Amino acid sequence: MSELSERPENPAVGVAVPHESAALHVTGAALYTDDLIYRTKDVLHAHPVQVPHAHARVTALRVEPALRVPGVVRVLVAADVPGVNDAGVKHDEPLFPDEVMFFGHAVCWVLAETFEAARLGAAAVEVDVEPLPSLVTVQEAIAADSFQGATPQILRGDVEAGIAGAARVFSGELEFAGQEHFYLETHCALAHVDEAGQIFVQCSTQHPSETQEIVAHVLGRHSNEVTVQCLRMGGGFGGKEMQPHGFAAIAALGATLTGRPVRVRLTRTQDLTMSGKRHGFHVDWRVGFDSSGHLQALDATLTSDGGWSLDLSEPVLARALCHTDNAYWLPHVRLTGRIARTNKTSNTAFRGFGGPQGMLVIEDILGRCAPLLGIDPMELRRRNLYRAGQTTPYGQPVRHPERLHRLWEQVLDSGAVLARQEEIAEYNAGHPHSKRGLAVTPVKFGISFNFTAFNQAGALVHVYKDGSVLINHGGTEMGQGLHTKMLQVAATTLGLPLERIRLAPTRTDKVPNTSATAASSGADLNGGAVKNACEQILERLARVAATVLGVNAADVRIADGVARGVGAAAGVAWNELVRVAYFQRVQLFAAGYYRTEGLHWDSSVMRGSPFKYFAYGVAAAEVEVDGFTGAYRTRRVDIVHDVGDSLSPLIDIGQIEGGFVQGAGWLTLEDPRWDAGAGPARGRLSTQAASTYKLPSFSEMPEVFNVTLLAEAEEDGVVYGSKAVGEPPLMLAFSVREALRQASAAFGPAGVAVDLASPATPEAVYWAIEQARAAAGGHLVEADVAPPQPGAGTHAMHPESEQVGQAVSRV
């Protein structure tokens, strides 16, 4: 066990403690960015001027009518930008555009004494535009050859030879929707300028350092003139990794020009229509199996919907390609990625960051092909799980694959899966108008940023003369419990009770050059940095204690707030030790640093070991479907998940539950839709509110929900033997979608394969049921097993291939 992962006796980590702000959350006392305006004098309110065209050129912009509206102070336009008029890191996102790229694109911002005055002022601005042709769907972009960014490819073996030698070959097409983050707190920022001209921005951002960088280049300033603080976020889910920068820049620009604090806070409709979402994908694929159902070859082209600019589309696509294998060994692979450019909001990071989209491809393939192979879907998945000595398609060894098998068996055992399968078969035989399905699906998710340089973090730890401790780290808190874990790491390292330690908000002038709190790496990176800072202080205090106790410094241990020599009963209390150290002029603060070791990645050839380790999990889900409406309920879910040796079990179980439900929402409920017609509303987001965009709620929760953490799963080389938990559980929700497929197929004859759109809304489930019923009536759906016609499809088909039909969701 490495020093980083080794735990002392009676550690504070591993204890099930509540979230550090739980009481503040539930009582309403927790402060968020927009709450700070009530503590700030003379705040101006910003409101965007949105243009209702999917694509248009701005020919005239008249702001004078807005200035005549009572309360309006100023209108921000491109000419006001002293630095670079761009809000993105790729320099393809003009902050004040002269070409509207999506329906609702903001071309200028109005500042006023009240939000209502700003709204009326924005409505008064006159914008003349020349409409231009637009691309709303991925299919339109593909047909128009509208792509942006890199076109990565992962290759292993000989795909054509693998397909040619396969006993069974299938091909198909899959298109699935994106997902709205729908965090409780919309995008917001509050900026002011001090007497020295320094910019201070309070922002709801997952990446304060990058927000700082963008604000600085918009203002033409150096980064040391801009400080960004993130107090906490009311949810982020990746939507606040890249997207907050422009809104913070608007607030900072307004504050600079007016000399007054400026607040930007999007309404829910503005947030939905102006900010990016999870990338939807279109996928063409071919797959080959041997006679026993083992995967032999996969050839797939994944096209993501990037929206109007690149944002994070390139790394999202790279992670999607790296996770298309999910938990399965693929001897021959060719995965090709491309990014469609459409006239929609620029899609961005979302929990899982492309991993869910890549993994959905292989899970959909296995679910659709299993009946045609005559193999139970659960057995087909188990048969193809990674085993010792195997590597991913991009060349990284799969460590601890035996955990996948342990998880699989534990879920089957604890969930009584085999017995319930028999009960479900009996139920389905006796109920012609409702059917049940039970599916088991695995997760293998790589932990670390694909971009190696992001795998570093810093921390600052202060010990004050009274013995109290303050820690500051580069990670942000969005409700996921990162701060709670960092308090536990600090308490464990210093040997102190949790109540002796306080954590300060994340600020760029305390810890610089931080990476985003993303990629499920917040606890790994920042925990390593906090531990490093605490160990520096501990080493100095050990030398002081050694002189007080008359022992060797190497033999000093601090536990429960007392320093003792090994095996000694007498000791010196922490407060006294700190007091002595201060008077001996011993440094009682430290800057910690951590970098993830063992990573290497060549993005030009998509080869290497980009991940520190893999997080594993297995879920079994049982559903019941109504044959008349397609409506369904989730009867039971059993999850066993690998979080290593948990830093904070209560936090981790909450993350697993929340991630699973959010994944189920993406796969079964949430259906973002844009107007793709030829009328004046073309490109308009139709699902602009909770009334039209269905989110998972209590009614969608499993009636029985069992979550267990895998025991004896310490991960060497990670802080206190833990593993990441933020993103991997989301993909456990594949079990719900596959259970819905099996329940739908149960309305037809044995061995029928049904297509299921994603999201698998009740409407989509109903059409899958109808497909199964058609097969039961002797009318087998052509696309299920019919060979392709000459010239059909996007792939040249193997002569003996079987074409699986499309599962297309409306985007």
PDB file of C-alpha atoms in Angstrom, residues 120-310:
ATOM      1  CA  LEU A 120     -37.775  46.430 -20.685  1.00  0.00           C
ATOM      2  CA  GLY A 121     -34.597  48.018 -22.000  1.00  0.00           C
ATOM      3  CA  ALA A 122     -33.582  44.794 -23.731  1.00  0.00           C
ATOM      4  CA  ALA A 123     -37.022  44.611 -25.350  1.00  0.00           C
ATOM      5  CA  ALA A 124     -36.548  48.153 -26.675  1.00  0.00           C
ATOM      6  CA  VAL A 125     -33.237  47.445 -28.461  1.00  0.00           C
ATOM      7  CA  GLU A 126     -33.740  47.257 -32.228  1.00  0.00           C
ATOM      8  CA  VAL A 127     -31.822  44.571 -34.111  1.00  0.00           C
ATOM      9  CA  ASP A 128     -31.963  44.208 -37.900  1.00  0.00           C
ATOM     10  CA  VAL A 129     -30.825  40.873 -39.278  1.00  0.00           C
ATOM     11  CA  GLU A 130     -30.411  39.066 -42.577  1.00  0.00           C
ATOM     12  CA  PRO A 131     -31.616  35.469 -42.119  1.00  0.00           C
ATOM     13  CA  LEU A 132     -29.161  32.789 -43.246  1.00  0.00           C
ATOM     14  CA  PRO A 133     -29.590  29.056 -43.912  1.00  0.00           C
ATOM     15  CA  SER A 134     -29.541  26.992 -40.741  1.00  0.00           C
ATOM     16  CA  LEU A 135     -28.819  23.412 -39.703  1.00  0.00           C
ATOM     17  CA  VAL A 136     -30.890  22.223 -36.756  1.00  0.00           C
ATOM     18  CA  THR A 137     -30.522  18.434 -36.709  1.00  0.00           C
ATOM     19  CA  VAL A 138     -27.452  16.233 -36.779  1.00  0.00           C
ATOM     20  CA  GLN A 139     -28.762  14.581 -39.941  1.00  0.00           C
ATOM     21  CA  GLU A 140     -28.924  17.975 -41.651  1.00  0.00           C
ATOM     22  CA  ALA A 141     -25.354  18.710 -40.591  1.00  0.00           C
ATOM     23  CA  ILE A 142     -24.111  15.346 -41.847  1.00  0.00           C
ATOM     24  CA  ALA A 143     -25.860  15.859 -45.196  1.00  0.00           C
ATOM     25  CA  ALA A 144     -24.340  19.343 -45.488  1.00  0.00           C
ATOM     26  CA  ASP A 145     -20.882  18.090 -44.457  1.00  0.00           C
ATOM     27  CA  SER A 146     -20.960  20.598 -41.593  1.00  0.00           C
ATOM     28  CA  PHE A 147     -18.314  19.503 -39.111  1.00  0.00           C
ATOM     29  CA  GLN A 148     -15.898  21.211 -36.739  1.00  0.00           C
ATOM     30  CA  GLY A 149     -12.853  20.276 -34.701  1.00  0.00           C
ATOM     31  CA  ALA A 150     -10.828  17.089 -34.740  1.00  0.00           C
ATOM     32  CA  THR A 151     -11.882  13.727 -36.190  1.00  0.00           C
ATOM     33  CA  PRO A 152     -10.232  11.222 -33.822  1.00  0.00           C
ATOM     34  CA  GLN A 153     -10.087   7.497 -34.450  1.00  0.00           C
ATOM     35  CA  ILE A 154      -9.291   4.507 -32.247  1.00  0.00           C
ATOM     36  CA  LEU A 155      -7.962   1.439 -34.048  1.00  0.00           C
ATOM     37  CA  ARG A 156      -7.036  -2.037 -32.861  1.00  0.00           C
ATOM     38  CA  GLY A 157      -6.579  -5.221 -34.825  1.00  0.00           C
ATOM     39  CA  ASP A 158      -8.132  -5.732 -38.267  1.00  0.00           C
ATOM     40  CA  VAL A 159     -11.819  -4.831 -38.240  1.00  0.00           C
ATOM     41  CA  GLU A 160     -12.545  -6.074 -41.742  1.00  0.00           C
ATOM     42  CA  ALA A 161     -10.917  -9.414 -41.032  1.00  0.00           C
ATOM     43  CA  GLY A 162     -12.758  -9.622 -37.717  1.00  0.00           C
ATOM     44  CA  ILE A 163     -16.093  -8.943 -39.414  1.00  0.00           C
ATOM     45  CA  ALA A 164     -15.319 -11.412 -42.205  1.00  0.00           C
ATOM     46  CA  GLY A 165     -14.445 -14.134 -39.721  1.00  0.00           C
ATOM     47  CA  ALA A 166     -17.438 -13.571 -37.443  1.00  0.00           C
ATOM     48  CA  ALA A 167     -20.198 -16.152 -37.280  1.00  0.00           C
ATOM     49  CA  ARG A 168     -22.897 -13.498 -36.968  1.00  0.00           C
ATOM     50  CA  VAL A 169     -22.736  -9.905 -38.175  1.00  0.00           C
ATOM     51  CA  PHE A 170     -25.230  -7.148 -37.489  1.00  0.00           C
ATOM     52  CA  SER A 171     -25.393  -3.502 -38.479  1.00  0.00           C
ATOM     53  CA  GLY A 172     -27.563  -0.641 -37.381  1.00  0.00           C
ATOM     54  CA  GLU A 173     -28.050   2.993 -36.650  1.00  0.00           C
ATOM     55  CA  LEU A 174     -28.685   4.742 -33.368  1.00  0.00           C
ATOM     56  CA  GLU A 175     -29.508   8.336 -32.566  1.00  0.00           C
ATOM     57  CA  PHE A 176     -30.063   9.580 -29.059  1.00  0.00           C
ATOM     58  CA  ALA A 177     -30.883  12.893 -27.472  1.00  0.00           C
ATOM     59  CA  GLY A 178     -28.842  15.174 -25.264  1.00  0.00           C
ATOM     60  CA  GLN A 179     -29.850  16.297 -21.790  1.00  0.00           C
ATOM     61  CA  GLU A 180     -30.499  19.580 -20.029  1.00  0.00           C
ATOM     62  CA  HIS A 181     -28.515  20.096 -16.818  1.00  0.00           C
ATOM     63  CA  PHE A 182     -31.445  21.768 -15.070  1.00  0.00           C
ATOM     64  CA  TYR A 183     -29.383  22.648 -12.012  1.00  0.00           C
ATOM     65  CA  LEU A 184     -31.464  24.417  -9.361  1.00  0.00           C
ATOM     66  CA  GLU A 185     -29.281  27.541  -9.568  1.00  0.00           C
ATOM     67  CA  THR A 186     -29.092  29.088 -13.035  1.00  0.00           C
ATOM     68  CA  HIS A 187     -25.960  30.761 -14.382  1.00  0.00           C
ATOM     69  CA  CYS A 188     -25.055  33.837 -12.382  1.00  0.00           C
ATOM     70  CA  ALA A 189     -22.158  36.167 -11.630  1.00  0.00           C
ATOM     71  CA  LEU A 190     -21.602  39.299  -9.551  1.00  0.00           C
ATOM     72  CA  ALA A 191     -18.629  41.536 -10.314  1.00  0.00           C
ATOM     73  CA  HIS A 192     -17.223  44.687  -8.797  1.00  0.00           C
ATOM     74  CA  VAL A 193     -14.065  46.780  -9.127  1.00  0.00           C
ATOM     75  CA  ASP A 194     -12.096  47.935  -6.083  1.00  0.00           C
ATOM     76  CA  GLU A 195     -10.298  51.248  -5.538  1.00  0.00           C
ATOM     77  CA  ALA A 196      -7.160  49.897  -7.205  1.00  0.00           C
ATOM     78  CA  GLY A 197      -9.045  48.797 -10.313  1.00  0.00           C
ATOM     79  CA  GLN A 198      -8.851  45.106  -9.433  1.00  0.00           C
ATOM     80  CA  ILE A 199     -11.725  42.909 -10.599  1.00  0.00           C
ATOM     81  CA  PHE A 200     -13.499  40.630  -8.128  1.00  0.00           C
ATOM     82  CA  VAL A 201     -16.040  38.210  -9.573  1.00  0.00           C
ATOM     83  CA  GLN A 202     -18.314  35.977  -7.551  1.00  0.00           C
ATOM     84  CA  CYS A 203     -19.425  33.275  -9.953  1.00  0.00           C
ATOM     85  CA  SER A 204     -21.272  29.987 -10.023  1.00  0.00           C
ATOM     86  CA  THR A 205     -18.495  28.171 -11.871  1.00  0.00           C
ATOM     87  CA  GLN A 206     -16.871  24.743 -11.786  1.00  0.00           C
ATOM     88  CA  HIS A 207     -13.662  26.201 -13.216  1.00  0.00           C
ATOM     89  CA  PRO A 208     -12.741  29.462 -11.438  1.00  0.00           C
ATOM     90  CA  SER A 209      -9.254  29.620 -12.963  1.00  0.00           C
ATOM     91  CA  GLU A 210     -10.618  29.463 -16.501  1.00  0.00           C
ATOM     92  CA  THR A 211     -13.327  31.992 -15.650  1.00  0.00           C
ATOM     93  CA  GLN A 212     -10.500  34.220 -14.397  1.00  0.00           C
ATOM     94  CA  GLU A 213      -8.586  33.683 -17.639  1.00  0.00           C
ATOM     95  CA  ILE A 214     -11.550  34.535 -19.881  1.00  0.00           C
ATOM     96  CA  VAL A 215     -12.515  37.616 -17.852  1.00  0.00           C
ATOM     97  CA  ALA A 216      -8.898  38.805 -18.024  1.00  0.00           C
ATOM     98  CA  HIS A 217      -8.607  38.476 -21.789  1.00  0.00           C
ATOM     99  CA  VAL A 218     -11.972  40.142 -22.411  1.00  0.00           C
ATOM    100  CA  LEU A 219     -10.878  43.092 -20.264  1.00  0.00           C
ATOM    101  CA  GLY A 220      -7.351  43.147 -21.657  1.00  0.00           C
ATOM    102  CA  ARG A 221      -5.939  42.538 -18.171  1.00  0.00           C
ATOM    103  CA  HIS A 222      -3.448  40.161 -16.612  1.00  0.00           C
ATOM    104  CA  SER A 223      -4.808  37.276 -14.573  1.00  0.00           C
ATOM    105  CA  ASN A 224      -3.341  38.738 -11.364  1.00  0.00           C
ATOM    106  CA  GLU A 225      -5.760  41.655 -11.726  1.00  0.00           C
ATOM    107  CA  VAL A 226      -8.799  39.360 -11.649  1.00  0.00           C
ATOM    108  CA  THR A 227      -9.979  37.264  -8.713  1.00  0.00           C
ATOM    109  CA  VAL A 228     -12.786  34.750  -9.069  1.00  0.00           C
ATOM    110  CA  GLN A 229     -14.520  33.182  -6.090  1.00  0.00           C
ATOM    111  CA  CYS A 230     -17.030  30.348  -6.067  1.00  0.00           C
ATOM    112  CA  LEU A 231     -18.874  30.221  -2.778  1.00  0.00           C
ATOM    113  CA  ARG A 232     -20.927  27.159  -3.747  1.00  0.00           C
ATOM    114  CA  MET A 233     -23.141  26.089  -6.648  1.00  0.00           C
ATOM    115  CA  GLY A 234     -26.728  24.956  -6.649  1.00  0.00           C
ATOM    116  CA  GLY A 235     -25.789  22.129  -8.977  1.00  0.00           C
ATOM    117  CA  GLY A 236     -23.435  22.064 -11.925  1.00  0.00           C
ATOM    118  CA  PHE A 237     -23.292  18.598 -13.528  1.00  0.00           C
ATOM    119  CA  GLY A 238     -20.686  19.881 -16.025  1.00  0.00           C
ATOM    120  CA  GLY A 239     -22.879  22.725 -17.260  1.00  0.00           C
ATOM    121  CA  LYS A 240     -20.785  25.194 -15.285  1.00  0.00           C
ATOM    122  CA  GLU A 241     -17.381  23.997 -16.419  1.00  0.00           C
ATOM    123  CA  MET A 242     -17.072  26.134 -19.564  1.00  0.00           C
ATOM    124  CA  GLN A 243     -20.347  28.009 -19.967  1.00  0.00           C
ATOM    125  CA  PRO A 244     -20.105  30.493 -17.038  1.00  0.00           C
ATOM    126  CA  HIS A 245     -17.107  32.346 -18.447  1.00  0.00           C
ATOM    127  CA  GLY A 246     -19.010  34.613 -20.833  1.00  0.00           C
ATOM    128  CA  PHE A 247     -21.596  35.570 -18.231  1.00  0.00           C
ATOM    129  CA  ALA A 248     -18.831  36.425 -15.745  1.00  0.00           C
ATOM    130  CA  ALA A 249     -17.107  38.483 -18.446  1.00  0.00           C
ATOM    131  CA  ILE A 250     -20.318  40.457 -19.071  1.00  0.00           C
ATOM    132  CA  ALA A 251     -20.596  41.246 -15.348  1.00  0.00           C
ATOM    133  CA  ALA A 252     -16.922  42.216 -15.132  1.00  0.00           C
ATOM    134  CA  LEU A 253     -17.077  44.378 -18.261  1.00  0.00           C
ATOM    135  CA  GLY A 254     -20.173  46.156 -16.977  1.00  0.00           C
ATOM    136  CA  ALA A 255     -18.567  46.770 -13.589  1.00  0.00           C
ATOM    137  CA  THR A 256     -15.415  48.105 -15.229  1.00  0.00           C
ATOM    138  CA  LEU A 257     -17.314  50.535 -17.465  1.00  0.00           C
ATOM    139  CA  THR A 258     -19.822  51.796 -14.893  1.00  0.00           C
ATOM    140  CA  GLY A 259     -17.825  51.598 -11.696  1.00  0.00           C
ATOM    141  CA  ARG A 260     -20.739  49.818 -10.042  1.00  0.00           C
ATOM    142  CA  PRO A 261     -21.263  46.155  -9.160  1.00  0.00           C
ATOM    143  CA  VAL A 262     -23.014  44.265 -11.948  1.00  0.00           C
ATOM    144  CA  ARG A 263     -25.139  41.167 -11.559  1.00  0.00           C
ATOM    145  CA  VAL A 264     -25.857  38.633 -14.296  1.00  0.00           C
ATOM    146  CA  ARG A 265     -28.476  36.064 -13.383  1.00  0.00           C
ATOM    147  CA  LEU A 266     -30.282  34.122 -16.074  1.00  0.00           C
ATOM    148  CA  THR A 267     -33.937  33.295 -15.755  1.00  0.00           C
ATOM    149  CA  ARG A 268     -34.772  29.631 -16.206  1.00  0.00           C
ATOM    150  CA  THR A 269     -35.919  30.210 -19.792  1.00  0.00           C
ATOM    151  CA  GLN A 270     -32.780  32.192 -20.604  1.00  0.00           C
ATOM    152  CA  ASP A 271     -30.624  29.492 -19.068  1.00  0.00           C
ATOM    153  CA  LEU A 272     -32.349  26.786 -21.104  1.00  0.00           C
ATOM    154  CA  THR A 273     -32.187  28.729 -24.380  1.00  0.00           C
ATOM    155  CA  MET A 274     -28.695  30.219 -24.043  1.00  0.00           C
ATOM    156  CA  SER A 275     -26.566  27.508 -22.421  1.00  0.00           C
ATOM    157  CA  GLY A 276     -25.363  24.203 -23.822  1.00  0.00           C
ATOM    158  CA  LYS A 277     -26.491  20.700 -22.950  1.00  0.00           C
ATOM    159  CA  ARG A 278     -25.264  17.113 -23.108  1.00  0.00           C
ATOM    160  CA  HIS A 279     -24.214  16.189 -26.633  1.00  0.00           C
ATOM    161  CA  GLY A 280     -26.688  14.117 -28.579  1.00  0.00           C
ATOM    162  CA  PHE A 281     -25.108  11.580 -30.951  1.00  0.00           C
ATOM    163  CA  HIS A 282     -25.805   9.803 -34.201  1.00  0.00           C
ATOM    164  CA  VAL A 283     -24.072   6.423 -34.589  1.00  0.00           C
ATOM    165  CA  ASP A 284     -23.661   3.966 -37.473  1.00  0.00           C
ATOM    166  CA  TRP A 285     -22.255   0.580 -36.491  1.00  0.00           C
ATOM    167  CA  ARG A 286     -21.339  -2.929 -37.537  1.00  0.00           C
ATOM    168  CA  VAL A 287     -20.594  -5.697 -35.075  1.00  0.00           C
ATOM    169  CA  GLY A 288     -19.459  -9.295 -35.335  1.00  0.00           C
ATOM    170  CA  PHE A 289     -19.903 -12.172 -32.848  1.00  0.00           C
ATOM    171  CA  ASP A 290     -18.432 -15.646 -32.829  1.00  0.00           C
ATOM    172  CA  SER A 291     -20.650 -18.724 -32.573  1.00  0.00           C
ATOM    173  CA  SER A 292     -20.666 -18.564 -28.761  1.00  0.00           C
ATOM    174  CA  GLY A 293     -21.671 -14.895 -28.595  1.00  0.00           C
ATOM    175  CA  HIS A 294     -18.274 -13.367 -27.921  1.00  0.00           C
ATOM    176  CA  LEU A 295     -17.681  -9.960 -29.493  1.00  0.00           C
ATOM    177  CA  GLN A 296     -15.183 -10.175 -32.347  1.00  0.00           C
ATOM    178  CA  ALA A 297     -15.222  -6.807 -34.072  1.00  0.00           C
ATOM    179  CA  LEU A 298     -16.879  -3.409 -33.811  1.00  0.00           C
ATOM    180  CA  ASP A 299     -16.842  -0.696 -36.468  1.00  0.00           C
ATOM    181  CA  ALA A 300     -18.687   2.475 -35.445  1.00  0.00           C
ATOM    182  CA  THR A 301     -18.857   6.110 -36.476  1.00  0.00           C
ATOM    183  CA  LEU A 302     -19.965   8.426 -33.707  1.00  0.00           C
ATOM    184  CA  THR A 303     -21.159  11.896 -34.714  1.00  0.00           C
ATOM    185  CA  SER A 304     -21.811  14.278 -31.846  1.00  0.00           C
ATOM    186  CA  ASP A 305     -23.997  17.365 -32.022  1.00  0.00           C
ATOM    187  CA  GLY A 306     -21.545  20.089 -31.063  1.00  0.00           C
ATOM    188  CA  GLY A 307     -23.875  23.022 -31.575  1.00  0.00           C
ATOM    189  CA  TRP A 308     -22.554  26.308 -32.936  1.00  0.00           C
ATOM    190  CA  SER A 309     -19.054  26.290 -31.406  1.00  0.00           C
ATOM    191  CA  LEU A 310     -16.534  23.787 -30.118  1.00  0.00           C
TER     192      LEU A 310
END
